[in-house]
CSV table of C-alpha atoms in Angstrom, one decimal:
chain,number,residue,atom,x,y,z
P,113,MET,CA,80.2,108.8,139.9
P,114,LYS,CA,84.0,109.7,138.7
P,115,LEU,CA,83.6,109.4,134.5
P,116,SER,CA,80.3,111.9,135.0
P,117,ILE,CA,82.5,114.8,137.6
P,118,LEU,CA,85.2,114.5,134.3
P,119,PHE,CA,82.1,114.6,131.7
P,120,SER,CA,81.1,117.9,133.5
P,121,ILE,CA,84.1,118.8,133.7
P,122,LEU,CA,85.4,118.8,130.7
P,123,THR,CA,81.9,120.0,129.0
P,124,LEU,CA,81.0,122.5,131.8
P,125,LYS,CA,83.1,126.3,130.4
P,126,SER,CA,80.5,128.5,130.0
P,127,VAL,CA,79.9,128.1,134.1
P,128,PHE,CA,84.3,128.9,135.4
P,129,ALA,CA,83.8,130.3,136.9
P,130,THR,CA,81.4,129.4,138.9
P,131,ARG,CA,80.0,128.2,142.7
P,132,PHE,CA,79.9,124.0,143.2
P,133,ILE,CA,80.0,122.2,146.8
P,134,ILE,CA,82.9,119.1,147.5
P,135,GLN,CA,82.0,116.8,149.8
P,136,LEU,CA,84.8,115.0,151.2
P,137,THR,CA,85.4,111.7,152.8
P,138,ASN,CA,85.6,110.7,156.3
P,139,GLU,CA,89.0,110.3,156.2
P,140,VAL,CA,90.4,113.9,156.5
P,141,GLU,CA,89.0,116.6,158.4
P,142,LEU,CA,86.9,119.5,156.9
P,143,HIS,CA,88.7,122.5,158.1
P,144,LYS,CA,92.5,121.2,157.8
P,145,TYR,CA,91.8,119.6,153.2
P,146,THR,CA,90.4,123.3,152.7
P,147,ASN,CA,92.3,125.1,154.0
P,148,LYS,CA,95.1,123.3,152.3
P,149,PHE,CA,93.7,123.6,148.4
P,150,LEU,CA,93.3,127.5,149.3
P,151,ARG,CA,96.8,127.4,149.4
P,152,GLU,CA,98.1,125.5,147.1
P,153,PHE,CA,95.4,127.4,144.9
P,154,GLY,CA,96.2,130.7,146.4
P,155,ILE,CA,92.4,131.3,146.5
P,156,ASN,CA,91.3,133.9,148.2
P,157,SER,CA,88.6,132.7,150.8
P,158,ASP,CA,86.9,136.3,151.0
P,159,GLU,CA,86.7,136.4,146.3
P,160,ALA,CA,86.1,133.0,146.5
P,161,GLN,CA,83.1,132.9,149.1
P,162,VAL,CA,84.1,129.7,150.7
P,163,GLU,CA,82.1,127.9,153.4
P,164,LEU,CA,82.0,125.2,155.6
P,165,TYR,CA,79.1,122.2,155.8
P,166,SER,CA,79.2,119.2,158.9
P,167,VAL,CA,75.7,117.7,159.0
P,168,GLY,CA,75.2,114.9,161.2
P,169,LYS,CA,78.4,112.2,161.5
P,170,ASN,CA,79.5,110.9,157.8
P,171,PHE,CA,78.9,114.3,155.8
P,172,GLN,CA,81.5,117.1,155.1
P,173,ALA,CA,82.1,119.9,152.5
P,174,PHE,CA,82.8,123.0,151.6
P,175,SER,CA,81.7,124.9,148.4
P,176,ALA,CA,83.5,127.3,146.9
P,177,ILE,CA,83.8,130.2,143.5
P,178,LEU,CA,86.3,127.6,141.8
P,179,GLU,CA,88.1,127.9,137.5
P,180,GLN,CA,88.7,124.5,135.7
P,181,ASP,CA,92.0,124.2,136.9
P,182,HIS,CA,90.7,123.8,140.8
P,183,LEU,CA,88.2,121.1,139.3
P,184,ARG,CA,90.6,119.7,137.6
P,185,SER,CA,93.1,118.8,140.3
P,186,LEU,CA,89.9,117.8,142.6
P,187,TYR,CA,88.7,114.7,140.0
P,188,ASN,CA,91.5,112.0,140.8
P,189,ASP,CA,92.1,113.1,144.9
P,190,LEU,CA,90.7,110.2,146.5
P,191,ASN,CA,89.2,112.8,149.5
P,192,ILE,CA,86.3,113.9,147.3
P,193,ALA,CA,83.7,111.1,147.3
P,194,ALA,CA,82.0,113.7,145.0
P,195,ILE,CA,81.8,117.0,143.2
P,196,SER,CA,78.6,118.9,142.2
P,197,ILE,CA,77.5,122.3,140.4
P,198,ASP,CA,75.3,124.3,143.0
P,199,ARG,CA,72.5,123.0,141.4
P,200,GLN,CA,69.3,125.3,142.6
P,201,LEU,CA,66.5,123.5,144.4
P,202,GLU,CA,62.5,124.8,142.8
P,203,PRO,CA,59.6,125.3,144.9
P,204,GLN,CA,56.6,122.7,144.1
P,205,GLU,CA,53.4,124.6,144.8
P,206,MET,CA,51.3,126.9,142.1
P,207,ILE,CA,49.7,129.8,142.7
P,208,VAL,CA,46.1,130.0,141.3
P,209,GLN,CA,43.4,132.3,143.1
P,210,LYS,CA,43.6,135.3,145.2
P,211,ASP,CA,40.2,136.1,146.9
P,212,ALA,CA,39.5,132.1,148.4
P,213,PRO,CA,36.3,132.1,147.9
P,214,ARG,CA,34.9,130.7,151.2
P,215,HIS,CA,32.7,126.6,150.2
P,216,LEU,CA,37.0,126.0,149.4
P,217,THR,CA,37.7,125.1,153.1
P,218,LYS,CA,36.1,122.3,152.8
P,219,LEU,CA,38.4,120.6,150.8
P,220,LEU,CA,40.5,120.4,154.7
P,221,GLU,CA,37.7,118.5,156.1
P,222,THR,CA,38.5,115.2,158.2
P,223,GLU,CA,35.0,113.0,157.3
P,224,ALA,CA,33.1,114.0,154.4
P,225,GLY,CA,30.1,116.7,155.3
P,226,ASP,CA,32.2,117.9,158.1
P,227,ASN,CA,33.5,121.0,158.9
P,228,GLU,CA,34.8,121.6,162.1
P,229,PHE,CA,38.5,120.6,162.1
P,230,VAL,CA,39.0,118.9,166.1
P,231,TYR,CA,42.5,119.5,168.1
P,232,ASP,CA,44.5,119.0,171.4
P,233,SER,CA,44.7,122.7,172.9
P,234,THR,CA,48.2,123.5,173.2
P,235,ALA,CA,48.5,122.9,169.9
P,236,GLY,CA,51.8,122.0,168.9
P,237,ASN,CA,53.0,125.1,171.9
P,238,GLY,CA,56.7,124.3,172.6
P,239,VAL,CA,57.3,122.9,169.2
P,240,ASP,CA,59.7,124.4,166.9
P,241,ILE,CA,58.8,124.1,162.8
P,242,TYR,CA,61.7,124.5,160.6
P,243,ILE,CA,60.9,126.7,157.6
P,244,PHE,CA,63.7,126.2,154.4
P,245,ASP,CA,62.5,128.5,152.3
P,246,THR,CA,62.6,132.3,150.8
P,247,GLY,CA,61.4,134.3,153.6
P,248,ILE,CA,57.9,134.8,156.1
P,249,ALA,CA,56.2,138.2,156.0
P,250,ARG,CA,56.0,139.5,159.2
P,251,ASN,CA,53.6,142.2,157.9
P,252,SER,CA,51.7,138.9,157.4
P,253,PRO,CA,47.7,139.9,159.8
P,254,GLY,CA,47.2,136.2,158.8
P,255,LEU,CA,50.1,134.9,161.1
P,256,SER,CA,51.2,135.6,164.4
P,257,ALA,CA,54.7,137.7,164.5
P,258,SER,CA,55.5,136.8,167.4
P,259,ARG,CA,55.9,133.0,167.3
P,260,ILE,CA,57.7,134.1,163.7
P,261,HIS,CA,61.2,134.0,164.2
P,262,ASP,CA,64.5,134.3,162.6
P,263,MET,CA,67.1,131.3,161.8
P,264,PRO,CA,70.5,132.1,164.1
P,265,GLY,CA,73.7,133.2,161.6
P,266,MET,CA,70.4,133.1,158.3
P,267,PRO,CA,69.2,136.6,158.9
P,268,GLY,CA,68.7,136.6,154.8
P,269,PRO,CA,69.3,138.7,152.3
P,270,PRO,CA,68.1,142.3,151.3
P,271,ILE,CA,64.0,141.1,149.4
P,272,ARG,CA,64.5,143.4,146.3
P,273,ASP,CA,60.4,142.7,146.0
P,274,GLN,CA,57.9,141.5,148.6
P,275,GLU,CA,55.9,138.6,147.0
P,276,ILE,CA,59.8,136.5,147.5
P,277,LEU,CA,58.3,135.7,150.6
P,278,GLU,CA,54.6,134.5,148.9
P,279,HIS,CA,56.0,131.4,149.1
P,280,GLY,CA,57.4,130.9,152.6
P,281,THR,CA,54.6,133.1,154.2
P,282,ALA,CA,52.1,129.9,152.5
P,283,MET,CA,53.7,127.5,153.9
P,284,SER,CA,53.5,129.4,157.4
P,285,GLY,CA,49.8,130.0,157.1
P,286,LEU,CA,49.2,126.0,156.3
P,287,ILE,CA,51.5,125.1,159.5
P,288,GLY,CA,51.7,128.0,162.1
P,289,SER,CA,48.2,130.1,161.5
P,290,PRO,CA,45.0,130.2,163.6
P,291,ALA,CA,43.1,130.2,160.8
P,292,PHE,CA,44.5,128.0,158.0
P,293,GLY,CA,47.1,125.4,160.2
P,294,VAL,CA,47.5,122.3,162.2
P,295,LEU,CA,49.5,123.6,164.5
P,296,LYS,CA,48.5,127.3,165.7
P,297,LYS,CA,50.7,127.7,169.1
P,298,CYS,CA,54.0,126.1,167.0
P,299,ASN,CA,57.2,129.0,166.8
P,300,LEU,CA,58.4,129.3,163.3
P,301,ILE,CA,61.3,129.3,162.1
P,302,ASP,CA,62.4,131.5,159.3
P,303,VAL,CA,65.3,129.9,157.1
P,304,ASN,CA,65.5,132.0,154.4
P,305,VAL,CA,67.5,129.4,152.1
P,306,GLY,CA,66.5,132.2,149.1
P,307,ASP,CA,69.3,135.1,147.3
P,308,GLU,CA,67.8,138.8,146.7
P,309,ASN,CA,66.8,137.5,143.7
P,310,GLY,CA,64.1,134.3,145.8
P,311,LYS,CA,66.2,131.2,143.5
P,312,VAL,CA,67.4,128.6,145.6
P,313,PHE,CA,70.9,127.2,145.8
P,314,MET,CA,72.0,124.2,147.2
P,315,SER,CA,74.8,125.4,149.2
P,316,LYS,CA,72.7,127.5,151.1
P,317,VAL,CA,69.9,124.3,151.6
P,318,LEU,CA,73.5,123.1,152.9
P,319,LYS,CA,74.7,125.7,155.7
P,320,GLY,CA,70.6,125.8,156.3
P,321,LEU,CA,71.1,121.9,157.8
P,322,ASN,CA,74.9,122.7,159.8
P,323,LEU,CA,73.0,125.7,161.7
P,324,VAL,CA,69.7,124.2,161.5
P,325,GLN,CA,71.7,120.6,163.8
P,326,GLN,CA,73.3,122.9,165.9
P,327,HIS,CA,70.5,124.7,167.4
P,328,VAL,CA,68.2,122.1,168.2
P,329,LYS,CA,70.3,120.8,170.1
P,330,HIS,CA,70.7,124.7,172.3
P,331,THR,CA,66.6,124.2,171.9
P,332,ASN,CA,66.2,120.8,173.6
P,333,ARG,CA,62.5,121.6,171.8
P,334,PRO,CA,60.3,119.3,169.7
P,335,SER,CA,61.4,120.2,166.6
P,336,VAL,CA,60.4,119.2,162.5
P,337,ILE,CA,62.1,120.4,159.2
P,338,ASN,CA,59.3,121.5,156.0
P,339,PHE,CA,61.0,121.8,152.9
P,340,SER,CA,58.9,121.9,150.1
P,341,TYR,CA,61.9,122.0,147.5
P,342,CYS,CA,63.8,120.2,145.1
P,343,THR,CA,66.2,118.8,142.1
P,344,LEU,CA,66.7,116.4,140.2
P,345,LYS,CA,68.6,113.4,141.6
P,346,ASN,CA,71.8,115.4,143.4
P,347,ALA,CA,74.0,113.1,145.5
P,348,ILE,CA,75.7,115.8,147.9
P,349,LEU,CA,72.0,116.2,148.1
P,350,ASN,CA,70.5,113.6,149.4
P,351,SER,CA,74.1,113.0,150.8
P,352,ALA,CA,73.5,115.7,153.8
P,353,PHE,CA,69.5,115.0,154.3
P,354,ASP,CA,70.5,111.3,154.6
P,355,ASN,CA,73.5,112.5,157.3
P,356,PHE,CA,70.8,115.2,159.5
P,357,PRO,CA,70.0,113.7,162.8
P,358,ARG,CA,67.0,111.1,163.7
P,359,ASP,CA,65.6,112.3,166.3
P,360,VAL,CA,64.4,116.2,164.0
P,361,PRO,CA,61.7,115.1,161.3
P,362,ILE,CA,62.3,116.3,158.1
P,363,ALA,CA,58.4,116.8,155.4
P,364,VAL,CA,59.2,117.2,151.8
P,365,ALA,CA,57.4,118.2,149.2
P,366,ALA,CA,57.2,114.5,146.8
P,367,GLY,CA,57.7,117.2,144.0
P,368,ASN,CA,55.0,118.2,140.4
P,369,TYR,CA,56.7,116.6,137.9
P,370,LYS,CA,54.1,113.5,137.6
P,371,GLN,CA,57.4,111.6,137.6
P,372,PRO,CA,59.0,109.3,139.8
P,373,GLY,CA,60.0,110.9,142.9
P,374,CYS,CA,63.2,108.9,143.3
P,375,SER,CA,64.7,110.7,140.6
P,376,PHE,CA,64.5,113.5,142.7
P,377,SER,CA,66.6,114.6,145.6
P,378,PRO,CA,65.6,115.2,148.6
P,379,VAL,CA,62.6,113.2,148.0
P,380,GLY,CA,65.2,110.2,146.6
P,381,CYS,CA,66.8,109.6,150.8
P,382,GLN,CA,66.6,106.2,151.6
P,383,ARG,CA,69.0,105.9,153.7
P,384,ASN,CA,67.2,108.8,156.8
P,385,LYS,CA,63.8,107.5,157.9
P,386,SER,CA,62.5,110.1,159.5
P,387,LEU,CA,62.9,112.3,156.2
P,388,LEU,CA,59.0,111.7,154.4
P,389,ALA,CA,58.7,112.7,151.3
P,390,PHE,CA,54.6,113.6,151.1
P,391,GLY,CA,52.7,113.8,147.2
P,392,SER,CA,49.7,115.4,147.1
P,393,LEU,CA,46.2,114.1,146.7
P,394,LEU,CA,42.9,115.9,145.2
P,395,MET,CA,39.7,115.7,148.0
P,396,ASN,CA,36.0,116.1,146.2
P,397,ASP,CA,32.5,114.6,146.7
P,398,ASP,CA,33.8,112.3,143.6
P,399,GLY,CA,36.0,110.6,146.3
P,400,ILE,CA,40.0,111.7,146.5
P,401,THR,CA,42.1,111.6,143.0
P,402,LEU,CA,46.3,111.9,142.9
P,403,SER,CA,46.9,114.8,141.6
P,404,ASP,CA,47.8,114.5,138.8
P,405,PHE,CA,51.4,116.9,138.9
P,406,SER,CA,52.3,114.8,141.8
P,407,ASN,CA,54.5,112.7,141.6
P,408,TYR,CA,54.7,108.5,143.8
P,409,GLY,CA,56.2,105.8,143.7
P,410,SER,CA,58.3,103.7,146.5
P,411,CYS,CA,60.1,106.8,147.5
P,412,VAL,CA,57.2,109.0,148.4
P,413,GLY,CA,55.9,107.7,151.8
P,414,SER,CA,52.5,109.4,152.4
P,415,TYR,CA,50.2,111.7,151.2
P,416,ALA,CA,48.0,114.7,151.7
P,417,PRO,CA,45.3,117.2,150.1
P,418,GLY,CA,47.9,119.5,148.6
P,419,GLU,CA,44.3,120.5,146.1
P,420,GLY,CA,42.9,124.3,146.3
P,421,LEU,CA,44.7,125.2,149.8
P,422,LEU,CA,43.3,127.6,151.7
P,423,THR,CA,46.3,130.2,153.5
P,424,PHE,CA,47.9,133.2,153.2
P,425,GLY,CA,49.9,135.0,151.4
P,426,ILE,CA,51.2,138.4,151.7
P,427,PRO,CA,50.0,142.2,152.0
P,428,ASP,CA,48.7,144.3,148.8
P,429,THR,CA,51.3,146.7,149.1
P,430,SER,CA,48.5,149.0,146.7
P,431,ARG,CA,45.9,148.9,148.9
P,432,PRO,CA,47.8,150.1,152.3
P,433,ASN,CA,46.0,148.7,155.6
P,434,SER,CA,44.8,146.0,153.0
P,435,ARG,CA,44.6,142.5,155.2
P,436,ASP,CA,42.8,140.5,152.3
P,437,THR,CA,45.5,137.8,152.0
P,438,VAL,CA,43.6,134.6,151.8
P,439,ILE,CA,45.1,133.0,148.4
P,440,ILE,CA,44.6,128.7,148.0
P,441,ILE,CA,47.9,127.0,146.2
P,442,SER,CA,48.7,123.5,145.2
P,443,GLY,CA,51.2,122.0,145.2
P,444,THR,CA,53.3,119.0,147.6
P,445,SER,CA,54.6,122.2,148.9
P,446,GLY,CA,51.2,121.8,150.8
P,447,SER,CA,51.3,118.4,151.4
P,448,SER,CA,54.4,119.2,152.9
P,449,ALA,CA,53.2,121.8,155.2
P,450,LEU,CA,50.4,119.3,156.2
P,451,GLY,CA,52.8,117.1,156.6
P,452,ALA,CA,55.2,118.8,159.5
P,453,GLY,CA,52.7,120.3,161.0
P,454,VAL,CA,51.4,117.1,161.7
P,455,ILE,CA,54.4,115.0,162.4
P,456,GLY,CA,54.6,118.0,165.2
P,457,TYR,CA,51.4,117.2,167.1
P,458,TYR,CA,52.0,114.5,167.6
P,459,MET,CA,55.4,115.4,168.8
P,460,ALA,CA,54.1,117.6,171.1
P,461,GLN,CA,51.8,115.2,172.7
P,462,GLY,CA,55.2,113.0,173.6
P,463,ILE,CA,56.0,111.0,171.3
P,464,PRO,CA,59.5,110.5,169.6
P,465,GLY,CA,59.9,111.5,165.8
P,466,GLU,CA,61.2,109.0,164.8
P,467,GLU,CA,57.9,106.8,165.5
P,468,VAL,CA,55.6,109.5,164.3
P,469,VAL,CA,57.6,109.1,161.0
P,470,ASP,CA,57.2,105.9,161.0
P,471,SER,CA,53.6,105.4,162.0
P,472,LEU,CA,52.1,108.1,159.4
P,473,ARG,CA,54.4,106.7,156.4
P,474,ILE,CA,52.3,104.1,153.3
P,475,VAL,CA,53.7,100.4,154.2
P,476,GLN,CA,53.6,100.1,150.7
P,477,PRO,CA,53.5,103.5,148.6
P,478,ASN,CA,54.4,102.0,145.0
P,479,LEU,CA,51.5,104.1,144.0
P,480,THR,CA,51.5,104.9,140.5
P,481,SER,CA,47.0,105.4,139.4
P,482,TYR,CA,45.5,108.9,139.4
P,483,GLY,CA,42.4,107.0,139.2
P,484,LYS,CA,39.5,107.8,141.5
P,485,ASN,CA,39.3,105.8,145.1
P,486,ASN,CA,41.9,103.3,144.7
P,487,GLY,CA,43.6,102.0,148.2
P,488,ILE,CA,45.0,105.7,148.9
P,489,ASN,CA,46.7,106.2,152.8
P,490,ILE,CA,45.3,109.0,153.5
P,491,LEU,CA,47.3,111.9,156.1
P,492,LYS,CA,45.1,111.7,158.9
P,493,MET,CA,45.1,113.3,163.0
P,494,ALA,CA,43.5,111.1,165.6
């Protein structure tokens, strides 16, 4: 760890000054250490855009725009647990077609030949789904605007292009839309972790985790996080997710890289047993196949449909009053969204989140085969 940090400091000269995330050990107090560090180097907290993060009992960190000399001083500091560039995370979804044909609705069948979706009449009423994404389009006709809520403290940046909202809107459609959602009456909490260009960075994710854990304590409602982004394995990001309170399940996308999921974050989190990574399946008349883009392996705890999923996008601004916003998506982002909906469905019935996740987790999930009918355990609703 120390060598890798030093290597980054010595070789990444092109990024200075840029935003870094500094994780502290539990032996120091976050505010005191950060203030001391800023004073010693004469750093203006506003100019450096300093932010503090605390997740669970054992994760604390701060981020700031720092220069090379600042980082050199931190390398030998025993109070530092890890240092990382504010890495960008990627959405795990590919939009492949608009104007979805109706026959594709059969891709979400629960049984072959049966196109009915039977669900409890409460449909998740009173359950909060926190959607970590780049925003949700309130004007999407397929979503109930009254059930979409801003995350307090994270209103989101000014949007330069409505298309930035498409990914978060699509995930919301799979989770809570009346037409395509698993949990049709849930509350969709818009945790906007994107910037004005729709890019997602670790620092904003850490801020979101920090605020959500506080919000859940205040509301005391059944809550689930959907996180459809990932990046290459990062110790700080994994630590934050590992330390998030266990009573709030986290559904994450396994990743679309056709590689072992343990090589990515937060997929590779091992300590938080309430975090469940979802891989993608193709389901058709020929059987069930692991999607040829899906990550796999021991860190991927469950699998759900992830190809040809019907959901809602953003309204077509070139066509006034257009209500034609149905799109088809593929990717483990969609698998994660469906997984979050199913977790919320059972929590609405009074089952604790940890128990729900444990029941959905595959006992031996080390799947590496991409062949058909290979014994894949599928996410199902009883």
